[in-house]
Short mmCIF file of C-alpha atoms and ligand atoms in Angstrom, two decimals:
data_model
loop_
_atom_site.label_atom_id
_atom_site.label_comp_id
_atom_site.label_asym_id
_atom_site.label_seq_id
_atom_site.Cartn_x
_atom_site.Cartn_y
_atom_site.Cartn_z
CA MET A 1 10.96 -14.04 -25.19
CA ASP A 2 13.52 -12.29 -23.32
CA SER A 3 12.96 -10.08 -20.31
CA THR A 4 12.56 -6.99 -22.41
CA GLU A 5 9.83 -8.63 -24.42
CA PHE A 6 8.35 -10.23 -21.33
CA ARG A 7 7.81 -6.72 -19.92
CA ARG A 8 5.98 -5.46 -22.99
CA CYS A 9 3.94 -8.68 -23.63
CA ALA A 10 2.90 -9.40 -20.03
CA LYS A 11 1.77 -5.76 -19.53
CA GLU A 12 -0.36 -6.18 -22.74
CA LEU A 13 -1.79 -9.32 -21.35
CA VAL A 14 -2.50 -7.65 -17.97
CA ASP A 15 -4.50 -5.00 -19.98
CA PHE A 16 -6.44 -7.85 -21.75
CA VAL A 17 -7.17 -9.54 -18.46
CA ALA A 18 -8.53 -6.24 -16.87
CA ASP A 19 -10.70 -5.48 -19.88
CA TYR A 20 -11.87 -8.91 -19.96
CA LEU A 21 -13.13 -8.81 -16.32
CA ASP A 22 -14.37 -5.36 -16.51
CA ARG A 23 -16.73 -6.33 -19.30
CA ILE A 24 -17.32 -10.03 -18.47
CA GLY A 25 -21.03 -9.48 -17.86
CA GLU A 26 -21.58 -8.43 -21.51
CA ARG A 27 -20.49 -11.71 -22.80
CA SER A 28 -22.78 -14.65 -23.12
CA VAL A 29 -22.17 -16.80 -19.91
CA LEU A 30 -22.44 -20.00 -21.90
CA PRO A 31 -20.55 -20.82 -25.18
CA ASP A 32 -22.33 -21.86 -28.30
CA VAL A 33 -20.06 -24.48 -29.59
CA GLN A 34 -20.17 -28.21 -30.44
CA PRO A 35 -17.71 -30.96 -29.43
CA GLY A 36 -14.62 -30.72 -31.54
CA PHE A 37 -15.01 -27.09 -32.50
CA MET A 38 -11.34 -26.27 -31.55
CA ALA A 39 -9.66 -28.48 -33.95
CA GLU A 40 -11.21 -26.44 -36.76
CA LEU A 41 -9.65 -23.26 -35.40
CA LEU A 42 -6.01 -24.62 -34.90
CA PRO A 43 -3.41 -25.89 -37.31
CA ASP A 44 -2.77 -29.62 -37.35
CA GLU A 45 0.83 -29.21 -35.83
CA ALA A 46 2.83 -26.90 -33.65
CA PRO A 47 4.67 -24.23 -35.63
CA GLN A 48 8.20 -25.00 -36.56
CA GLU A 49 9.26 -21.37 -36.28
CA SER A 50 8.53 -18.89 -33.49
CA GLU A 51 5.59 -16.69 -34.03
CA ASN A 52 4.64 -13.17 -33.14
CA TRP A 53 3.20 -12.21 -29.83
CA LYS A 54 0.78 -9.92 -31.60
CA GLU A 55 -0.79 -12.96 -33.38
CA VAL A 56 -0.85 -14.95 -30.26
CA ILE A 57 -2.73 -12.32 -28.13
CA LYS A 58 -5.10 -11.78 -31.12
CA ASP A 59 -6.16 -15.48 -31.12
CA ILE A 60 -7.16 -15.39 -27.54
CA GLU A 61 -10.48 -13.91 -28.68
CA ARG A 62 -10.68 -16.13 -31.95
CA VAL A 63 -9.82 -19.51 -30.46
CA VAL A 64 -10.30 -19.50 -26.86
CA MET A 65 -13.32 -17.17 -26.09
CA PRO A 66 -15.89 -18.87 -28.32
CA GLY A 67 -15.61 -22.00 -26.07
CA MET A 68 -15.49 -20.45 -22.68
CA THR A 69 -18.10 -20.95 -20.02
CA HIS A 70 -17.41 -17.65 -18.01
CA TRP A 71 -17.37 -18.76 -14.38
CA ASN A 72 -16.77 -15.39 -13.01
CA SER A 73 -19.56 -13.79 -14.96
CA PRO A 74 -22.26 -12.16 -12.81
CA HIS A 75 -24.57 -14.28 -14.77
CA PHE A 76 -23.12 -17.50 -13.66
CA HIS A 77 -25.06 -19.14 -10.96
CA ALA A 78 -24.26 -22.97 -11.50
CA TYR A 79 -22.33 -25.44 -9.29
CA PHE A 80 -20.69 -23.33 -6.55
CA PRO A 81 -18.35 -20.29 -6.94
CA THR A 82 -14.72 -20.49 -8.07
CA ALA A 83 -12.66 -17.73 -6.63
CA ASN A 84 -11.20 -14.96 -8.63
CA SER A 85 -9.41 -11.83 -7.38
CA TYR A 86 -6.71 -9.40 -8.50
CA PRO A 87 -4.44 -10.13 -5.51
CA SER A 88 -4.58 -13.90 -6.08
CA MET A 89 -3.86 -13.28 -9.72
CA CYS A 90 -0.76 -11.07 -8.77
CA ALA A 91 0.42 -13.94 -6.51
CA ASP A 92 0.05 -16.35 -9.52
CA ILE A 93 2.50 -14.28 -11.61
CA LEU A 94 5.01 -14.20 -8.72
CA LEU A 95 4.72 -17.99 -7.94
CA SER A 96 5.09 -18.90 -11.63
CA ALA A 97 8.39 -16.81 -11.57
CA LEU A 98 9.68 -18.33 -8.38
CA SER A 99 8.44 -21.79 -9.70
CA CYS A 100 9.97 -23.67 -6.78
CA ILE A 101 8.82 -27.17 -6.10
CA GLY A 102 8.59 -27.19 -2.37
CA PHE A 103 8.40 -30.81 -1.48
CA THR A 104 10.79 -30.59 1.55
CA TRP A 105 11.62 -27.66 3.85
CA MET A 106 15.11 -27.53 2.15
CA SER A 107 13.76 -27.51 -1.33
CA SER A 108 12.41 -24.09 -0.50
CA PRO A 109 12.11 -22.90 3.19
CA SER A 110 10.03 -20.01 2.45
CA CYS A 111 7.31 -22.15 0.64
CA THR A 112 7.08 -24.42 3.60
CA GLU A 113 7.12 -21.82 6.26
CA MET A 114 4.69 -19.40 4.51
CA GLU A 115 2.20 -22.21 4.26
CA MET A 116 2.49 -22.98 7.96
CA VAL A 117 1.87 -19.43 8.87
CA MET A 118 -0.95 -19.05 6.39
CA MET A 119 -2.62 -22.21 7.69
CA ASP A 120 -2.41 -20.83 11.17
CA TRP A 121 -3.80 -17.40 10.04
CA LEU A 122 -6.76 -18.97 8.31
CA GLY A 123 -7.28 -21.37 11.17
CA LYS A 124 -7.53 -18.53 13.56
CA ALA A 125 -9.77 -16.58 11.39
CA ILE A 126 -12.22 -19.35 11.39
CA GLN A 127 -11.71 -19.95 15.01
CA LEU A 128 -10.33 -23.58 14.80
CA PRO A 129 -9.47 -25.25 18.10
CA GLU A 130 -5.92 -24.58 19.17
CA HIS A 131 -4.78 -28.22 18.58
CA PHE A 132 -5.09 -27.92 14.74
CA LEU A 133 -2.48 -24.98 14.67
CA PHE A 134 1.22 -25.20 14.50
CA GLU A 135 1.50 -22.47 16.95
CA SER A 136 0.17 -24.86 19.71
CA LYS A 137 3.43 -26.73 19.21
CA GLY A 138 1.42 -29.95 19.34
CA PRO A 139 1.08 -32.70 16.70
CA GLY A 140 -1.53 -30.67 14.66
CA GLY A 141 -1.16 -28.46 11.64
CA GLY A 142 -2.42 -27.50 8.35
CA VAL A 143 -1.54 -28.14 4.71
CA ILE A 144 -2.78 -26.80 1.25
CA GLN A 145 -4.02 -29.57 -0.91
CA GLY A 146 -5.13 -28.93 -4.59
CA THR A 147 -8.58 -29.95 -4.21
CA ALA A 148 -11.24 -31.17 -1.53
CA SER A 149 -11.19 -34.51 -3.40
CA GLU A 150 -7.43 -34.91 -2.65
CA ALA A 151 -8.07 -33.86 1.00
CA THR A 152 -10.76 -36.53 1.37
CA LEU A 153 -8.54 -39.21 -0.16
CA VAL A 154 -5.50 -38.32 2.17
CA ALA A 155 -7.74 -38.43 5.20
CA LEU A 156 -9.18 -41.81 4.00
CA LEU A 157 -5.84 -43.42 3.28
CA ALA A 158 -4.38 -42.15 6.64
CA ALA A 159 -7.33 -43.40 8.51
CA ARG A 160 -6.86 -46.79 6.70
CA SER A 161 -3.23 -47.08 7.77
CA ARG A 162 -4.04 -46.03 11.34
CA SER A 163 -6.77 -48.76 11.46
CA LEU A 164 -4.76 -51.47 9.87
CA ALA A 165 -1.94 -50.81 12.35
CA LEU A 166 -4.24 -50.85 15.38
CA THR A 167 -6.01 -53.96 14.29
CA LYS A 168 -2.97 -56.11 13.29
CA GLY A 169 -3.67 -58.64 10.81
CA ALA A 170 -6.93 -57.19 9.62
CA LYS A 171 -7.73 -57.43 6.00
CA LEU A 172 -8.49 -54.60 3.81
CA GLU A 173 -11.99 -55.96 2.96
CA LYS A 174 -13.06 -55.70 6.48
CA LEU A 175 -12.74 -51.98 6.53
CA VAL A 176 -15.87 -49.93 6.21
CA ALA A 177 -16.21 -46.22 5.66
CA TYR A 178 -19.32 -43.89 6.10
CA ALA A 179 -20.70 -40.70 4.67
CA SER A 180 -24.19 -39.42 4.04
CA ASP A 181 -26.23 -40.14 0.86
CA GLN A 182 -26.00 -36.34 0.25
CA SER A 183 -22.03 -36.26 0.26
CA HIS A 184 -20.04 -35.29 -2.81
CA SER A 185 -19.14 -37.86 -5.44
CA SER A 186 -15.46 -37.38 -4.50
CA VAL A 187 -16.23 -39.01 -1.20
CA GLU A 188 -17.40 -42.21 -2.67
CA ARG A 189 -14.61 -41.99 -5.10
CA ALA A 190 -12.04 -41.73 -2.35
CA ALA A 191 -13.39 -45.13 -1.08
CA LEU A 192 -12.94 -46.68 -4.68
CA LEU A 193 -9.43 -45.47 -4.98
CA GLY A 194 -8.64 -46.54 -1.40
CA ALA A 195 -10.17 -50.00 -2.20
CA VAL A 196 -12.47 -50.08 0.81
CA ARG A 197 -16.18 -50.46 1.15
CA MET A 198 -18.30 -47.18 1.76
CA ARG A 199 -21.80 -47.04 3.00
CA LEU A 200 -23.74 -43.91 1.98
CA LEU A 201 -26.19 -43.59 5.02
CA PRO A 202 -29.72 -42.00 4.82
CA THR A 203 -30.28 -38.58 6.04
CA ASP A 204 -33.12 -36.99 8.09
CA GLU A 205 -35.88 -34.57 6.76
CA ASN A 206 -33.26 -31.72 6.69
CA LEU A 207 -30.87 -34.00 4.63
CA SER A 208 -28.55 -34.13 7.68
CA LEU A 209 -26.82 -37.27 8.66
CA ARG A 210 -27.60 -38.03 12.49
CA GLY A 211 -25.74 -39.76 15.12
CA ASP A 212 -28.20 -42.56 15.84
CA THR A 213 -28.27 -43.64 12.14
CA LEU A 214 -24.54 -43.67 12.15
CA ALA A 215 -24.35 -45.56 15.40
CA LYS A 216 -26.75 -48.23 14.18
CA ALA A 217 -24.82 -48.74 10.85
CA ILE A 218 -21.57 -49.16 12.94
CA LYS A 219 -23.22 -51.70 15.23
CA GLU A 220 -24.57 -53.70 12.29
CA ASP A 221 -21.09 -53.87 10.62
CA LYS A 222 -19.27 -54.62 13.89
CA ASP A 223 -21.71 -57.49 14.57
CA LYS A 224 -20.65 -58.87 11.23
CA GLY A 225 -17.05 -58.65 12.09
CA ASP A 226 -16.26 -55.54 9.80
CA ILE A 227 -14.07 -52.67 10.87
CA PRO A 228 -15.56 -49.14 10.66
CA PHE A 229 -12.61 -46.74 10.32
CA ILE A 230 -13.68 -43.44 8.94
CA VAL A 231 -16.66 -41.05 8.73
CA VAL A 232 -16.87 -38.34 6.18
CA ALA A 233 -19.21 -35.62 7.43
CA THR A 234 -20.33 -32.86 5.08
CA LEU A 235 -20.86 -29.31 6.12
CA GLY A 236 -22.75 -27.66 3.17
CA THR A 237 -23.59 -30.26 0.67
CA THR A 238 -23.07 -29.64 -3.03
CA SER A 239 -26.89 -30.55 -3.86
CA THR A 240 -28.58 -28.24 -1.35
CA CYS A 241 -25.98 -26.91 1.18
CA ALA A 242 -27.25 -29.22 3.95
CA PHE A 243 -25.30 -29.79 7.04
CA ASP A 244 -24.67 -33.06 8.78
CA ASN A 245 -25.13 -33.18 12.52
CA LEU A 246 -21.45 -32.77 13.57
CA LYS A 247 -21.80 -32.90 17.27
CA GLU A 248 -23.74 -36.16 17.23
CA ILE A 249 -21.47 -37.71 14.55
CA GLY A 250 -18.32 -36.62 16.29
CA THR A 251 -19.51 -37.97 19.59
CA VAL A 252 -20.11 -41.49 17.94
CA CYS A 253 -16.68 -41.40 16.24
CA SER A 254 -14.97 -40.55 19.57
CA LYS A 255 -16.70 -43.35 21.43
CA GLU A 256 -15.90 -45.78 18.76
CA ASP A 257 -12.44 -44.30 17.95
CA ILE A 258 -13.34 -43.87 14.34
CA TRP A 259 -11.58 -41.05 12.20
CA LEU A 260 -13.79 -38.07 11.44
CA HIS A 261 -13.10 -36.15 8.30
CA ILE A 262 -15.10 -32.99 7.64
CA ASP A 263 -15.75 -31.94 3.97
CA ALA A 264 -16.74 -28.32 4.02
CA ALA A 265 -15.51 -27.49 0.63
CA TYR A 266 -18.10 -24.51 -0.05
CA ALA A 267 -19.41 -23.48 3.26
CA GLY A 268 -16.01 -23.49 5.10
CA SER A 269 -15.26 -19.88 3.81
CA SER A 270 -18.32 -18.49 5.60
CA PHE A 271 -16.89 -19.56 8.96
CA ILE A 272 -14.68 -16.54 8.98
CA CYS A 273 -17.93 -14.69 9.80
CA PRO A 274 -18.87 -14.94 13.58
CA GLU A 275 -22.51 -15.40 12.73
CA PHE A 276 -21.85 -18.55 10.63
CA ARG A 277 -19.17 -19.99 12.80
CA PRO A 278 -21.57 -22.05 14.92
CA LEU A 279 -22.19 -24.20 11.75
CA LEU A 280 -18.64 -25.49 12.50
CA ASP A 281 -19.35 -26.38 16.24
CA GLY A 282 -18.25 -29.90 16.80
CA VAL A 283 -14.98 -29.53 14.72
CA GLU A 284 -13.04 -30.17 17.89
CA LEU A 285 -14.15 -33.80 17.62
CA ALA A 286 -12.68 -34.22 14.02
CA ASP A 287 -9.42 -35.76 13.08
CA SER A 288 -9.20 -33.70 9.91
CA PHE A 289 -11.01 -30.79 8.40
CA ASN A 290 -11.01 -29.31 4.87
CA PHE A 291 -12.46 -26.49 2.92
CA ASN A 292 -11.75 -24.68 -0.41
CA PRO A 293 -10.67 -21.04 -0.15
CA HIS A 294 -10.51 -21.48 -4.00
CA LYS A 295 -14.30 -21.72 -3.96
CA TRP A 296 -15.52 -18.89 -1.80
CA LEU A 297 -12.59 -16.97 -0.14
CA LEU A 298 -11.35 -15.22 -3.18
CA VAL A 299 -7.99 -17.24 -3.44
CA GLY A 300 -7.61 -18.53 -7.11
CA PHE A 301 -7.76 -22.29 -7.84
CA ASP A 302 -6.03 -24.28 -6.53
CA CYS A 303 -6.14 -23.87 -2.81
CA SER A 304 -7.88 -26.40 -0.70
CA THR A 305 -6.92 -26.12 3.09
CA MET A 306 -6.80 -29.07 5.32
CA TRP A 307 -6.06 -29.29 8.97
CA VAL A 308 -5.12 -32.51 10.93
CA LYS A 309 -5.35 -33.19 14.62
CA ASN A 310 -2.20 -35.35 14.55
CA ARG A 311 0.10 -35.00 11.51
CA LEU A 312 1.91 -38.13 12.41
CA ASP A 313 -1.36 -40.10 11.27
CA ILE A 314 -0.71 -38.70 7.77
CA THR A 315 3.08 -38.53 7.47
CA GLU A 316 3.60 -41.96 8.93
CA ALA A 317 0.91 -43.44 6.39
CA PHE A 318 2.71 -41.73 3.35
CA SER A 319 6.49 -41.86 4.35
CA VAL A 320 9.13 -43.20 2.02
CA ASN A 321 12.63 -41.59 2.26
CA PRO A 322 15.07 -41.87 -0.56
CA THR A 323 18.42 -40.55 -0.07
CA TYR A 324 18.00 -37.79 -2.81
CA LEU A 325 15.01 -36.24 -0.75
CA LYS A 326 16.78 -36.41 2.55
CA HIS A 327 18.14 -33.11 4.39
CA GLU A 328 19.90 -32.17 7.53
CA LYS A 329 16.97 -30.37 9.22
CA GLU A 330 14.49 -33.23 8.73
CA GLY A 331 12.15 -33.68 11.70
CA GLN A 332 12.50 -30.07 12.90
CA ILE A 333 9.80 -28.75 10.66
CA PRO A 334 7.25 -30.24 8.15
CA ASP A 335 8.34 -31.74 4.90
CA TYR A 336 5.05 -31.40 3.16
CA ARG A 337 5.69 -34.26 0.59
CA HIS A 338 4.62 -36.52 3.24
CA TRP A 339 1.24 -34.87 3.77
CA GLN A 340 0.00 -35.28 0.22
CA ILE A 341 -0.17 -37.58 -2.70
CA PRO A 342 2.26 -35.97 -5.38
CA LEU A 343 5.93 -35.09 -4.53
CA GLY A 344 6.00 -31.70 -6.35
CA ARG A 345 3.98 -28.75 -4.93
CA ARG A 346 3.55 -25.12 -5.95
CA PHE A 347 4.02 -22.02 -3.61
CA ARG A 348 0.24 -21.76 -3.28
CA SER A 349 0.34 -19.99 0.12
CA LEU A 350 1.54 -16.86 -1.55
CA LYS A 351 -2.07 -16.56 -2.94
CA MET A 352 -3.40 -16.55 0.58
CA TRP A 353 -0.84 -14.00 1.74
CA PHE A 354 -1.61 -11.59 -0.92
CA VAL A 355 -5.44 -12.03 -0.44
CA PHE A 356 -5.36 -11.76 3.29
CA ARG A 357 -3.35 -8.65 3.17
CA MET A 358 -5.00 -6.94 0.27
CA TYR A 359 -8.41 -7.58 1.54
CA GLY A 360 -8.15 -8.07 5.27
CA ILE A 361 -10.49 -10.33 7.16
CA ARG A 362 -13.09 -7.67 7.42
CA LYS A 363 -13.44 -7.18 3.43
CA LEU A 364 -13.49 -11.04 3.07
CA GLN A 365 -16.31 -11.12 5.66
CA GLU A 366 -18.12 -8.45 3.64
CA HIS A 367 -17.74 -10.68 0.48
CA ILE A 368 -19.29 -13.47 2.21
CA ARG A 369 -22.11 -11.40 3.62
CA LYS A 370 -22.90 -9.75 0.37
CA HIS A 371 -23.32 -13.08 -1.33
CA VAL A 372 -25.68 -14.42 1.46
CA ALA A 373 -27.68 -11.24 1.26
CA LEU A 374 -27.97 -11.67 -2.58
CA ALA A 375 -29.19 -15.17 -2.02
CA LYS A 376 -31.82 -14.04 0.41
CA GLU A 377 -32.95 -11.36 -2.26
CA PHE A 378 -33.42 -14.07 -4.85
CA GLU A 379 -35.27 -16.23 -2.36
CA ARG A 380 -37.70 -13.35 -1.70
CA LEU A 381 -38.22 -12.99 -5.39
CA VAL A 382 -39.05 -16.66 -5.84
CA CYS A 383 -41.25 -16.70 -2.78
CA GLY A 384 -43.13 -13.79 -4.27
CA ASP A 385 -44.30 -15.82 -7.33
CA ALA A 386 -47.13 -18.29 -6.51
CA ARG A 387 -45.82 -20.63 -9.33
CA PHE A 388 -42.63 -21.24 -7.69
CA GLU A 389 -41.39 -22.68 -4.34
CA VAL A 390 -38.11 -22.55 -2.51
CA VAL A 391 -37.45 -26.10 -1.22
CA GLU A 392 -34.52 -25.91 1.11
CA PRO A 393 -33.65 -23.37 3.81
CA VAL A 394 -31.33 -20.62 2.46
CA LEU A 395 -28.26 -20.52 4.95
CA LEU A 396 -25.55 -19.39 2.66
CA GLY A 397 -25.24 -18.26 -1.15
CA LEU A 398 -27.30 -21.09 -2.55
CA VAL A 399 -31.06 -21.10 -3.28
CA CYS A 400 -32.90 -24.35 -4.16
CA PHE A 401 -36.20 -23.81 -5.86
CA ARG A 402 -38.52 -25.25 -8.45
CA LEU A 403 -41.76 -24.75 -10.36
CA LYS A 404 -44.66 -26.23 -8.30
CA GLY A 405 -45.53 -29.23 -10.31
CA PRO A 406 -43.86 -32.35 -11.98
CA ASN A 407 -40.18 -32.91 -12.64
CA HIS A 408 -40.43 -32.79 -16.31
CA LEU A 409 -41.68 -29.21 -16.13
CA ASN A 410 -38.61 -28.16 -14.10
CA GLU A 411 -36.34 -30.24 -16.49
CA GLU A 412 -37.74 -28.18 -19.32
CA LEU A 413 -37.26 -24.98 -17.49
CA ASN A 414 -33.68 -25.79 -16.77
CA ARG A 415 -32.86 -26.81 -20.37
CA ARG A 416 -34.47 -23.67 -21.79
CA VAL A 417 -32.93 -21.30 -19.47
CA ASN A 418 -29.39 -22.70 -20.29
CA GLU A 419 -30.21 -22.81 -24.03
CA ARG A 420 -30.86 -19.05 -24.02
CA ARG A 421 -27.33 -18.57 -22.43
CA ARG A 422 -28.24 -15.36 -20.60
CA ILE A 423 -27.63 -16.98 -17.21
CA HIS A 424 -26.39 -20.35 -16.35
CA ILE A 425 -27.80 -22.64 -13.53
CA THR A 426 -27.43 -26.18 -12.79
CA PRO A 427 -30.01 -28.68 -11.36
CA THR A 428 -29.82 -31.45 -8.76
CA ARG A 429 -32.02 -34.32 -7.86
CA VAL A 430 -32.90 -35.14 -4.24
CA ARG A 431 -35.11 -38.03 -3.30
CA ASP A 432 -36.65 -38.16 -6.69
CA ARG A 433 -37.38 -34.48 -6.77
CA TYR A 434 -35.78 -32.50 -9.55
CA ILE A 435 -34.75 -29.09 -8.21
CA LEU A 436 -33.02 -25.99 -9.65
CA ARG A 437 -29.98 -24.52 -8.01
CA PHE A 438 -29.15 -20.92 -7.97
CA ALA A 439 -25.83 -19.92 -6.55
CA ILE A 440 -24.25 -16.60 -6.04
CA CYS A 441 -20.93 -17.09 -7.72
CA SER A 442 -19.30 -14.01 -9.17
CA ARG A 443 -17.29 -11.55 -6.94
CA VAL A 444 -19.08 -8.65 -8.80
CA THR A 445 -22.69 -10.00 -8.64
CA THR A 446 -24.98 -7.12 -7.75
CA SER A 447 -28.72 -6.82 -6.97
CA GLU A 448 -29.31 -5.77 -10.59
CA ASP A 449 -28.05 -9.19 -11.81
CA ILE A 450 -30.21 -10.96 -9.46
CA THR A 451 -33.18 -9.12 -10.71
CA PHE A 452 -32.01 -9.94 -14.37
CA ALA A 453 -31.68 -13.57 -13.61
CA TRP A 454 -35.07 -13.82 -11.99
CA GLU A 455 -36.64 -12.06 -14.97
CA GLU A 456 -35.02 -14.41 -17.25
CA ILE A 457 -36.38 -17.42 -15.25
CA ARG A 458 -39.87 -16.05 -15.18
CA GLN A 459 -39.98 -15.22 -18.80
CA VAL A 460 -38.89 -18.89 -19.53
CA ALA A 461 -41.46 -20.19 -17.07
CA ALA A 462 -44.26 -17.98 -18.83
CA LEU A 463 -43.16 -19.53 -22.22
CA LEU A 464 -43.51 -23.05 -20.78
CA GLU A 465 -47.14 -22.23 -19.77
CA LYS A 466 -48.10 -21.58 -23.54
C1 PLP B 1 -16.98 -28.78 -4.65
C2 PLP B 1 -16.99 -29.75 -3.60
C3 PLP B 1 -16.16 -30.75 -3.52
C4 PLP B 1 -15.06 -31.05 -4.68
O1 PLP B 1 -14.20 -29.94 -4.58
P1 PLP B 1 -12.80 -30.21 -5.44
O2 PLP B 1 -11.88 -29.16 -4.72
O3 PLP B 1 -13.04 -29.71 -6.70
O4 PLP B 1 -12.32 -31.57 -5.21
C5 PLP B 1 -16.32 -31.69 -2.58
N1 PLP B 1 -17.18 -31.52 -1.59
C6 PLP B 1 -18.14 -30.54 -1.63
C7 PLP B 1 -19.21 -30.62 -0.52
C8 PLP B 1 -18.14 -29.72 -2.72
O5 PLP B 1 -19.15 -28.76 -2.66
#
């Protein structure tokens, strides 16, 4: 493919993409395929000779689409949203073309400096304390990680190094990390990867981890001679969008000199709205804070933004410096390779730049508010039907509900709804109660889609009664 062909083929593909997204709601949101379906559709080996673009583009529908779960369909209400927007897609084309690997400032100055400015822009949009911004000229700053899981692991490894340095001669097996029993599986996994013990602490009646629970656990461990070194607090849990008590936890962490990392993967985007910003109060007590614009802020996967109070905690933990990566400007500006696990990194901040400029903060706020309003609308529908109950407060774009009655009834409801493939929802289990989650996900979800989904759920519920 030369540039002339590229112009033609890429334009054709752009039309395909626009058509796909324009009519995505007409497709069945879930695929109807069995494991191994694709091997049947593809040849056993790669072609020896080049093929025709016409054949390739035709095969998207034949080979790819049958096995797609359409995450951006307005009928997708599972998990949490994954961001999708045209400005972000445009940036993806550009960053593929630039295809720089911006591990040091020198390896691509624009890649590093755009990221620094975008992290400050976003930090200000959610009113982060000044000390997290590059602009403050202090030791703080932000970085784009691939995922929230990586951000948690980076925080945990940095905290581990800091703690081992402070308690000279301490052994790894003495270190202990904490999170709530509602935290994401990636938090427990970070401790596994970091080879440290993690305690998942019980939450209160609002599924929120409280300061006194944490303080008690820390005391128990210290009495045993163990070394508490990090707490991962969650704002907006995956199961039910519950919030840990950040102020209480932060106060305990400050007193005990323990690293506080905040995982706000989903909820973080809502903090650009002043009315939701109080949910972040207490962030001034944190050592690191992370959320995923690739979930709810219209910046396509992958873009997980992480701020740290003191970047030396991270860069000193991860620094190795071979000659082939050194450069003359070292020390004057971040070399992001020291802030992350891989060496290579993409020019992801271009996606933020395009999205910020083409939407503006105001339209991004509208996007969040629209989703929250749609969730409230669904909540009202559920509350209007005596067979159902809403089981957790609806703060953002997630509604947790169930049929009044035993778990098996709700398991059956979930199974049948997804089997019909008109909408997609995913369940969770909290304290032995099986709960259905309904998340507002697509950028284009409307009030009609909410009514459609609710009718579908009611119909299936009625079938269960027979
Ligand atoms: C989605 C989610 C994660 C995982 O996000 P990745 O970016 O896929 O690693 C972590 N924590 C919470 C609370 C989440 O909702």
